[in-house]
Coordinates of C-alpha atoms and ligand atoms in Angstrom, one line a residue:
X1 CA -18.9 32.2 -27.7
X2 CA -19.1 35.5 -28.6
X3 CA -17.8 37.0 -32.5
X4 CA -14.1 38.9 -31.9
X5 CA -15.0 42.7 -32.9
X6 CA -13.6 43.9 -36.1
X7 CA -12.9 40.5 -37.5
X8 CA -15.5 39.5 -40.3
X9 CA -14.2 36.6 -42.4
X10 CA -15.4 34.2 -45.3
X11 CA -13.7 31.2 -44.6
X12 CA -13.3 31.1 -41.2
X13 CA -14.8 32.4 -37.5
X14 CA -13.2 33.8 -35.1
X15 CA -15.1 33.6 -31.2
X16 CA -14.0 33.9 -27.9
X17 CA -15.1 32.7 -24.2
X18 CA -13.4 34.2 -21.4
X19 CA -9.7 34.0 -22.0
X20 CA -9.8 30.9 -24.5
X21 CA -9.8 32.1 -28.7
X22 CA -11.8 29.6 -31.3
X23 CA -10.6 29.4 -34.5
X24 CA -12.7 27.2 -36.9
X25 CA -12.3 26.7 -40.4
X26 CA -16.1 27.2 -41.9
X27 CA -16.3 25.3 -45.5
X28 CA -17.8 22.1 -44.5
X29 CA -19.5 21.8 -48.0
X30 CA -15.5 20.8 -49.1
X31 CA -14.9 18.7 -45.5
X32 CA -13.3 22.4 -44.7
X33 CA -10.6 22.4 -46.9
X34 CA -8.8 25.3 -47.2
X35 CA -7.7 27.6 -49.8
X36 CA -5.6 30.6 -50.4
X37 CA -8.2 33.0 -48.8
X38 CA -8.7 30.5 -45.6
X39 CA -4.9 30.9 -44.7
X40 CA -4.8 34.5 -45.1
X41 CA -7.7 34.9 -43.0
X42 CA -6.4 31.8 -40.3
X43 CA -3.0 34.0 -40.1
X44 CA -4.9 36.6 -39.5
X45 CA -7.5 35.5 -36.8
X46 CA -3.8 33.8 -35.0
X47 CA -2.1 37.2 -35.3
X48 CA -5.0 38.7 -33.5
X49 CA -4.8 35.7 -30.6
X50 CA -1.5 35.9 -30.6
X51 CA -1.2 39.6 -29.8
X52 CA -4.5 40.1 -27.7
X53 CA -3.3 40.1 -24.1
X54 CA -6.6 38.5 -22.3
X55 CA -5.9 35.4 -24.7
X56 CA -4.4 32.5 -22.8
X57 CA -5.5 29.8 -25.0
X58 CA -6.4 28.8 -28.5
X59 CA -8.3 26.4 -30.2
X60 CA -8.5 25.2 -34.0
X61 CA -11.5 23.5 -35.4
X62 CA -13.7 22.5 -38.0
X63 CA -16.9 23.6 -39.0
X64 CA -19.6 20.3 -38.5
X65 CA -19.1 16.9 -37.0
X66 CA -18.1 15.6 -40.2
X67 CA -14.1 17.6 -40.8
X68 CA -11.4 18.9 -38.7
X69 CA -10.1 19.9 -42.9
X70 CA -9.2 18.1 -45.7
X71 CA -6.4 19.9 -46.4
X72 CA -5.6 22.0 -49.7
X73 CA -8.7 22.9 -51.7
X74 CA -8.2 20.5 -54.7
X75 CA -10.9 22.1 -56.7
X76 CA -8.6 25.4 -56.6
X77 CA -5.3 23.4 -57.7
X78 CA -3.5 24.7 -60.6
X79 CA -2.0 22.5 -63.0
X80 CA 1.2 24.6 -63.4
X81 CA 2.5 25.5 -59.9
X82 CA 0.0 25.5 -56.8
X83 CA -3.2 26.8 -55.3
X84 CA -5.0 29.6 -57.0
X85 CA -6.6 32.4 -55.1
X86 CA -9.0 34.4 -56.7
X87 CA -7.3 36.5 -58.9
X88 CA -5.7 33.5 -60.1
X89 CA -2.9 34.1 -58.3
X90 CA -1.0 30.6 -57.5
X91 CA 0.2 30.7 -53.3
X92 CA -0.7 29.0 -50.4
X93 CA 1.2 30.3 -47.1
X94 CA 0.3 26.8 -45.1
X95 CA 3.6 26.4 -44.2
X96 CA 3.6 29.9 -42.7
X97 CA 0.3 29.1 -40.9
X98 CA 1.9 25.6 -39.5
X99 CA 5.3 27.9 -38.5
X100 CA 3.1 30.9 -36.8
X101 CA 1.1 28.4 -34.7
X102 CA 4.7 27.3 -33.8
X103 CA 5.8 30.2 -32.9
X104 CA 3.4 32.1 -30.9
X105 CA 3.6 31.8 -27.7
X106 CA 0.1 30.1 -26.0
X107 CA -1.1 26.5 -26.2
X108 CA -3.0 26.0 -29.5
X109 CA -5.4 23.2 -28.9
X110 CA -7.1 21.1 -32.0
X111 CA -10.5 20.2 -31.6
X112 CA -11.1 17.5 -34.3
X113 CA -14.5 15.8 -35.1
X114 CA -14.2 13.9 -38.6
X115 CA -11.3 13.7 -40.8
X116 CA -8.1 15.7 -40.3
X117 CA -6.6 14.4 -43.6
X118 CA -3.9 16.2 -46.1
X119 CA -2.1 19.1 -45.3
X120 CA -5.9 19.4 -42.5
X121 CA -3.7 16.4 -40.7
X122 CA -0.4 18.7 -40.7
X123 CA -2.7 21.3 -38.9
X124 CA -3.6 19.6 -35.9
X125 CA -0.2 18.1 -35.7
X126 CA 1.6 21.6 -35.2
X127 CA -0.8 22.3 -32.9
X128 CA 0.2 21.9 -29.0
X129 CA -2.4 19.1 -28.0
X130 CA -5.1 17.1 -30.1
X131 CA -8.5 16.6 -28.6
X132 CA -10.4 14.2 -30.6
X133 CA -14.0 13.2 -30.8
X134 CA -14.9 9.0 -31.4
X135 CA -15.4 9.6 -35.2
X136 CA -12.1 11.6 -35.7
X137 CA -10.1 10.0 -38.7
X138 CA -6.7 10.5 -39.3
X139 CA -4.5 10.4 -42.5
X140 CA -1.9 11.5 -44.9
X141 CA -2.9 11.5 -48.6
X142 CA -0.5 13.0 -50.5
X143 CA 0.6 10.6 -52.7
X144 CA -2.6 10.1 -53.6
X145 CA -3.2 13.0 -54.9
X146 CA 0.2 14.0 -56.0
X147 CA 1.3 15.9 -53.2
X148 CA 3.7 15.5 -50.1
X149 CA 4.7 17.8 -47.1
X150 CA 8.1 16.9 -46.5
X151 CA 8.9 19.4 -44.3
X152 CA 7.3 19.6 -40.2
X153 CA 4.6 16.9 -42.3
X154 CA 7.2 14.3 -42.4
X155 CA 9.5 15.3 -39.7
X156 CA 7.6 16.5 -37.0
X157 CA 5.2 13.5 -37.4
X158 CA 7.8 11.2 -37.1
X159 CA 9.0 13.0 -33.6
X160 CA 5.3 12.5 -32.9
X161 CA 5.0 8.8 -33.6
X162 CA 8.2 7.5 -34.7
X163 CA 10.4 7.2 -37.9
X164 CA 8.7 3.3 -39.1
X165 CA 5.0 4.7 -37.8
X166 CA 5.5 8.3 -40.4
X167 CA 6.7 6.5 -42.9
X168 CA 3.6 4.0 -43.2
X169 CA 1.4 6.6 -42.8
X170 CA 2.5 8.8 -45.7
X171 CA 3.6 6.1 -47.6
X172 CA 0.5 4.0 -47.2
X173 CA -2.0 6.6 -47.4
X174 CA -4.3 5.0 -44.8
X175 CA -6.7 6.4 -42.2
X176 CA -6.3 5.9 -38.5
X177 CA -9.2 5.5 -36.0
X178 CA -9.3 8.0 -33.3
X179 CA -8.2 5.2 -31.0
X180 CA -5.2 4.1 -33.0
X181 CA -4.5 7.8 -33.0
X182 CA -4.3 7.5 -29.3
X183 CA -2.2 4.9 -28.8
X184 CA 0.7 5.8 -31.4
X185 CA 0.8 9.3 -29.5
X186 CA -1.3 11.6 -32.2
X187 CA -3.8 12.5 -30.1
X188 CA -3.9 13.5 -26.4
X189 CA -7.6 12.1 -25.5
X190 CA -10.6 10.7 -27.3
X191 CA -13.9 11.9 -26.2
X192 CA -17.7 10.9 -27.1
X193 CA -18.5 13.8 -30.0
X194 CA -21.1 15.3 -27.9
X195 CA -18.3 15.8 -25.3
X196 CA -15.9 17.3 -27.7
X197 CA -16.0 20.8 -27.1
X198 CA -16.5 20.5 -23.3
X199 CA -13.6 18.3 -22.2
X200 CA -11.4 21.1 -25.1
X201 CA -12.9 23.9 -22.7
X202 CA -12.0 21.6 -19.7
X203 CA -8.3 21.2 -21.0
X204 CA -7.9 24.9 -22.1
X205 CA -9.3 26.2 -18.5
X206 CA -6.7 24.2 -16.5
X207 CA -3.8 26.0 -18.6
X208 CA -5.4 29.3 -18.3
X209 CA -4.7 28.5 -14.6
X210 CA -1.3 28.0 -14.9
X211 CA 1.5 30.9 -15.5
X212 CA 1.8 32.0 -18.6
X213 CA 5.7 32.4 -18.8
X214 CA 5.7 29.0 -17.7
X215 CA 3.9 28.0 -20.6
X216 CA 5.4 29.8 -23.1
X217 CA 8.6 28.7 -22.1
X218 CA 7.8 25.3 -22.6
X219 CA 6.5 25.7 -25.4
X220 CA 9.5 27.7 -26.8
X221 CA 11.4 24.6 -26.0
X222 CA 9.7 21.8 -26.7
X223 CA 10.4 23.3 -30.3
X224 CA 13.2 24.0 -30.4
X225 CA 15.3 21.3 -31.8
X226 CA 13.2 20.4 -34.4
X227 CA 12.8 24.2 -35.8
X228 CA 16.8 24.1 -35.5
X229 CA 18.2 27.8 -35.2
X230 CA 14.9 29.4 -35.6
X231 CA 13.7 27.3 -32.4
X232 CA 16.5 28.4 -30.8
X233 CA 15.7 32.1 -31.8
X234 CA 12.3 32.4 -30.7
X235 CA 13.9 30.5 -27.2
X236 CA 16.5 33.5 -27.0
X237 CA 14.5 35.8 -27.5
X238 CA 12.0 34.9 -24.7
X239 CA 15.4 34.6 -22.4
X240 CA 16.3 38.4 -23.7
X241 CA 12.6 39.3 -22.4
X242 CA 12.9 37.9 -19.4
X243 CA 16.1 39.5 -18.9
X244 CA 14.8 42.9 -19.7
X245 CA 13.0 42.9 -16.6
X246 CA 16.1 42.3 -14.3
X247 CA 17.9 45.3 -12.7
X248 CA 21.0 44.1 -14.6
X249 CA 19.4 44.4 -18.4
X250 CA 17.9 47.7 -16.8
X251 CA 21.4 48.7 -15.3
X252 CA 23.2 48.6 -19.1
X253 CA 20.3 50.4 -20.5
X254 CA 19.9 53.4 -17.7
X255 CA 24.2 53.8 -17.6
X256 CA 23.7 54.5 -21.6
X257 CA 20.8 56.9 -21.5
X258 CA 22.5 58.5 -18.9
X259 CA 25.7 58.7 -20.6
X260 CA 28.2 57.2 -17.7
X261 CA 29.9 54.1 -17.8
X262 CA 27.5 51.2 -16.7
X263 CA 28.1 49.2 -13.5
X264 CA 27.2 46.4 -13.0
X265 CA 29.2 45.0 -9.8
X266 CA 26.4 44.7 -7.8
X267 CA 25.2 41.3 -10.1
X268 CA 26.5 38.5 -8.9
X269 CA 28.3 35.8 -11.2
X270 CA 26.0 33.2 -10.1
X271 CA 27.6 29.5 -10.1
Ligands
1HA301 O1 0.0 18.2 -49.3 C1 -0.3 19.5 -49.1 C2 0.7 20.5 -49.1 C3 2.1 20.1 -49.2 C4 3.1 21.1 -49.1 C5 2.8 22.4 -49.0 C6 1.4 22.8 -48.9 C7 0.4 21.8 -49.0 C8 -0.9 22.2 -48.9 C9 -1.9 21.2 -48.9 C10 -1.6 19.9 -49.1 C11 -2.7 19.0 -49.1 O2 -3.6 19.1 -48.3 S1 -2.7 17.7 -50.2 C12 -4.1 16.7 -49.7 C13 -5.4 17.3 -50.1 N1 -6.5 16.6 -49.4 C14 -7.0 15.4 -49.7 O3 -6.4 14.6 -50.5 C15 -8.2 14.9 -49.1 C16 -9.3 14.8 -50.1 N2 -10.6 14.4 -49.5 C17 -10.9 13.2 -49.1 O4 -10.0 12.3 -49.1 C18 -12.3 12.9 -48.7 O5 -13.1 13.9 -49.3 C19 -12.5 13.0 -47.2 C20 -11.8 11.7 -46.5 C21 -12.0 14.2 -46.5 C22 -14.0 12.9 -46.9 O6 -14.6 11.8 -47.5 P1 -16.2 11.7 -47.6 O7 -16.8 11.9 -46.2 O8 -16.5 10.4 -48.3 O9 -16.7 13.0 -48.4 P2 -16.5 13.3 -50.0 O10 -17.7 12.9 -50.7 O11 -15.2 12.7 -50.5 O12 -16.4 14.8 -49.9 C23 -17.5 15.7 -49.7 C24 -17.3 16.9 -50.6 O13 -16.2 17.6 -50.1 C25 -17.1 16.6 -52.0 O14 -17.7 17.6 -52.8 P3 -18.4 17.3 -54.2 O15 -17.3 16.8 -55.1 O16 -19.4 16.2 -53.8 O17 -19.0 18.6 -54.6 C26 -15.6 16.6 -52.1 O18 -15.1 16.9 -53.4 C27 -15.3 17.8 -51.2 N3 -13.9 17.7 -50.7 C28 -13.4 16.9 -49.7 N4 -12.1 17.2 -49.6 C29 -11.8 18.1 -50.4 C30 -12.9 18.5 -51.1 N5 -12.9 19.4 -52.1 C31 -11.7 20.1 -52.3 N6 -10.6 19.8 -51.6 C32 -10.6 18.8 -50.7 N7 -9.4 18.6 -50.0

C-alpha cells in the first residue's frame, strides 16, 4: 500500500495498490469511532477515490483487529444538540458520508475485523459488499445510548435483512456473530482474520476486471428505489452520459454551435 500524495490526515489513512483505494478509519484507542474531524476527512479521502480515474475500487476499514468503528464518538457528544468538533461546533455529516458512498460510482467494499456497531454498522451497510473476518461483530445500539438512525439505518437494513430481522436488531440492541451475519444476508463472506485483507484484495481484483460502466450502472440501480428520486437522478444522469457519446446527443449539440437547425433523421426510432 502505498500513502495517496497530498492527503495527510488525523483520523484516518488513505493508501492505494494498483487500481484498488483503502480507506481506514485510524482511532482504535475509541474501537475507531468517529468524530466530526473523521467524516470531514473520510469525505474527503472518497472525494479523492471517487474522482481519481485509475481508482476502480474502494475499500473501508478499521484500524486493528479489534473495530470496523463504533460509531459516533460518545466522548465528543454534546448534551444540547449533537457531536462537537473542535471548535465546539455541534455537526456530524455521517449521513452525507453514508449518501456519498451511495452515490459514487465504483464498488466500495467494507473490510470488517471486530465490531461494526452504532452508526460504525450503518457504514459497512451502505457500502456495496461486506467482507468479514471470524471475529466480526455486528450490532445496532442506539437505543442504548439514546440514539437511532432512522433513515438508510432502519430502511436500508431492513431491504438488507428483512422488515422482522431490522426491527430486532435495533430494537433489541444485540450483537450478531459474523456467521449469523452471513446467513440473514449482512455480509457477503466470512474469512479467517489472517485472510481478511487477501480474499478483500481477491474480491476487489475480479471487479477491476470487469467494465466499469457496467458496474456503475448497476450500482446506479440497485439504488435507486430506495434513495427514491435522488436514485433515480444519479440513474439519469449516467443515462444523459452515456448519451453524450452517441452521434445523436452530438448531432443536437454540433446543429446549435453551428447555428442551423439540427437533424436528426438519420437516428432511428428504435422499437
Ligand atoms: O446513531 C448515530 C447516529 C444517528 C443519526 C445520525 C448520526 C448518527 C451518528 C452516530 C450514531 C451512533 O453511532 S450512536 C452509537 C454509538 N456507538 C456505540 O454505542 C458503541 C459504543 N461502544 C461499545 O458498545 C463498545 O465499546 C464496543 C462493543 C465497540 C467495544 O467493546 P469492548 O471491546 O469491550 O471495548 P470497550 O472497553 O467498551 O472500549 C474500548 C475503549 O474505546 C474505551 O475507552 P476508555 O473508556 O477505556 O478510555 C471506550 O470508551 C472506547 N469506545 C468504544 N466505543 C466508543 C468509545 N469511545 C467513544 N465512542 C465510542 N463509540
Amino acid at each position: 500500500w502505498t500513502p495517496v500524495a497530498g492527503k495527510n490526515y488525523s483520523d484516518i489513512r488513505y493508501e492505494r495498490l494498483d487500481g484498488i483505494a483503502k480507506i481506514t478509519i485510524a482511532r482504535p484507542e475509541v474501537r475507531n469511532a468517529f468524530r466530526p474531524r473523521t467524516v470531514e476527512e473520510l469525505i474527503d479521502a472518497f472525494h479523492h477515490a471517487h474522482h481519481a480515474p485509475d481508482i476502480g475500487a474502494i475499500i473501508l476499514t478499521g484500524e486493528g483487529e479489534l473495530a470496523f468503528c463504533s460509531g459516533g464518538d460518545q466522548k465528543v457528544r454534546g448534551t444540547d444538540g449533537g457531536y462537537k468538533d473542535e471548535e465546539g461546533v455541534q455537526h456530524l455529516n455521517v449521513l452525507d458520508l453514508q449518501m456519498q458512498i451511495r452515490r459514487l460510482p465504483k464498488p466500495v467494499v467494507a473490510m470488517v475485523a471486530g465490531y461494526a456497531v452504532g452508526g460504525g454498522h450503518v457504514l459497512h451497510l451502505v457500502c456495496d459488499l461486506t467482507i468479514a473476518a471470524e471475529n466480526a461483530r455486528f450490532g445496532q445500539t442506539g437505543p442504548r445510548v439514546g440514539s437511532f438512525d432512522a433513515g438508510l439505518g432502519a430502511g436500508l437494513l431492513a431491504r438488507t435483512v428483512g422488515l422482522k430481522k431490522a426491527k430486532e436488531i435495533w430494537f433489541l440492541c444485540r450483537q450478531y456473530t459474523a456467521q449469523e451475519a452471513l446467513d440473514m444476508g449482512l455480509v457477503n463472506t466470512v474469512v479467517p482474520l489472517d485472510r481478511l485483507e487477501a480474499e478483500t484484495l481477491d474480491w476487489c481484483r475480479q471487479m477491476l476486471r470487469h467494465s466499469p460502466s457496467s458496474l456503475r450502472l448497476l450500482k446506479a440501480g440497485f439504488n435507486a428505489d430506495t434513495d427514491g428520486l435522488a436514485g433515480i437522478q444519479e440513474l439519469a444522469g449516467n443515462a444523459t452520459a452515456l448519451f453524450y457519446m452517441s452521434g445523436e446527443a452530438r448531432e443536437g449539440r454540433d446543429a446549435f454551435l453551428e447555428k442551423r437547425p439540427p437533424d436528426f433523421t438519420r437516428f432511428p426510432r428504435r422499437p
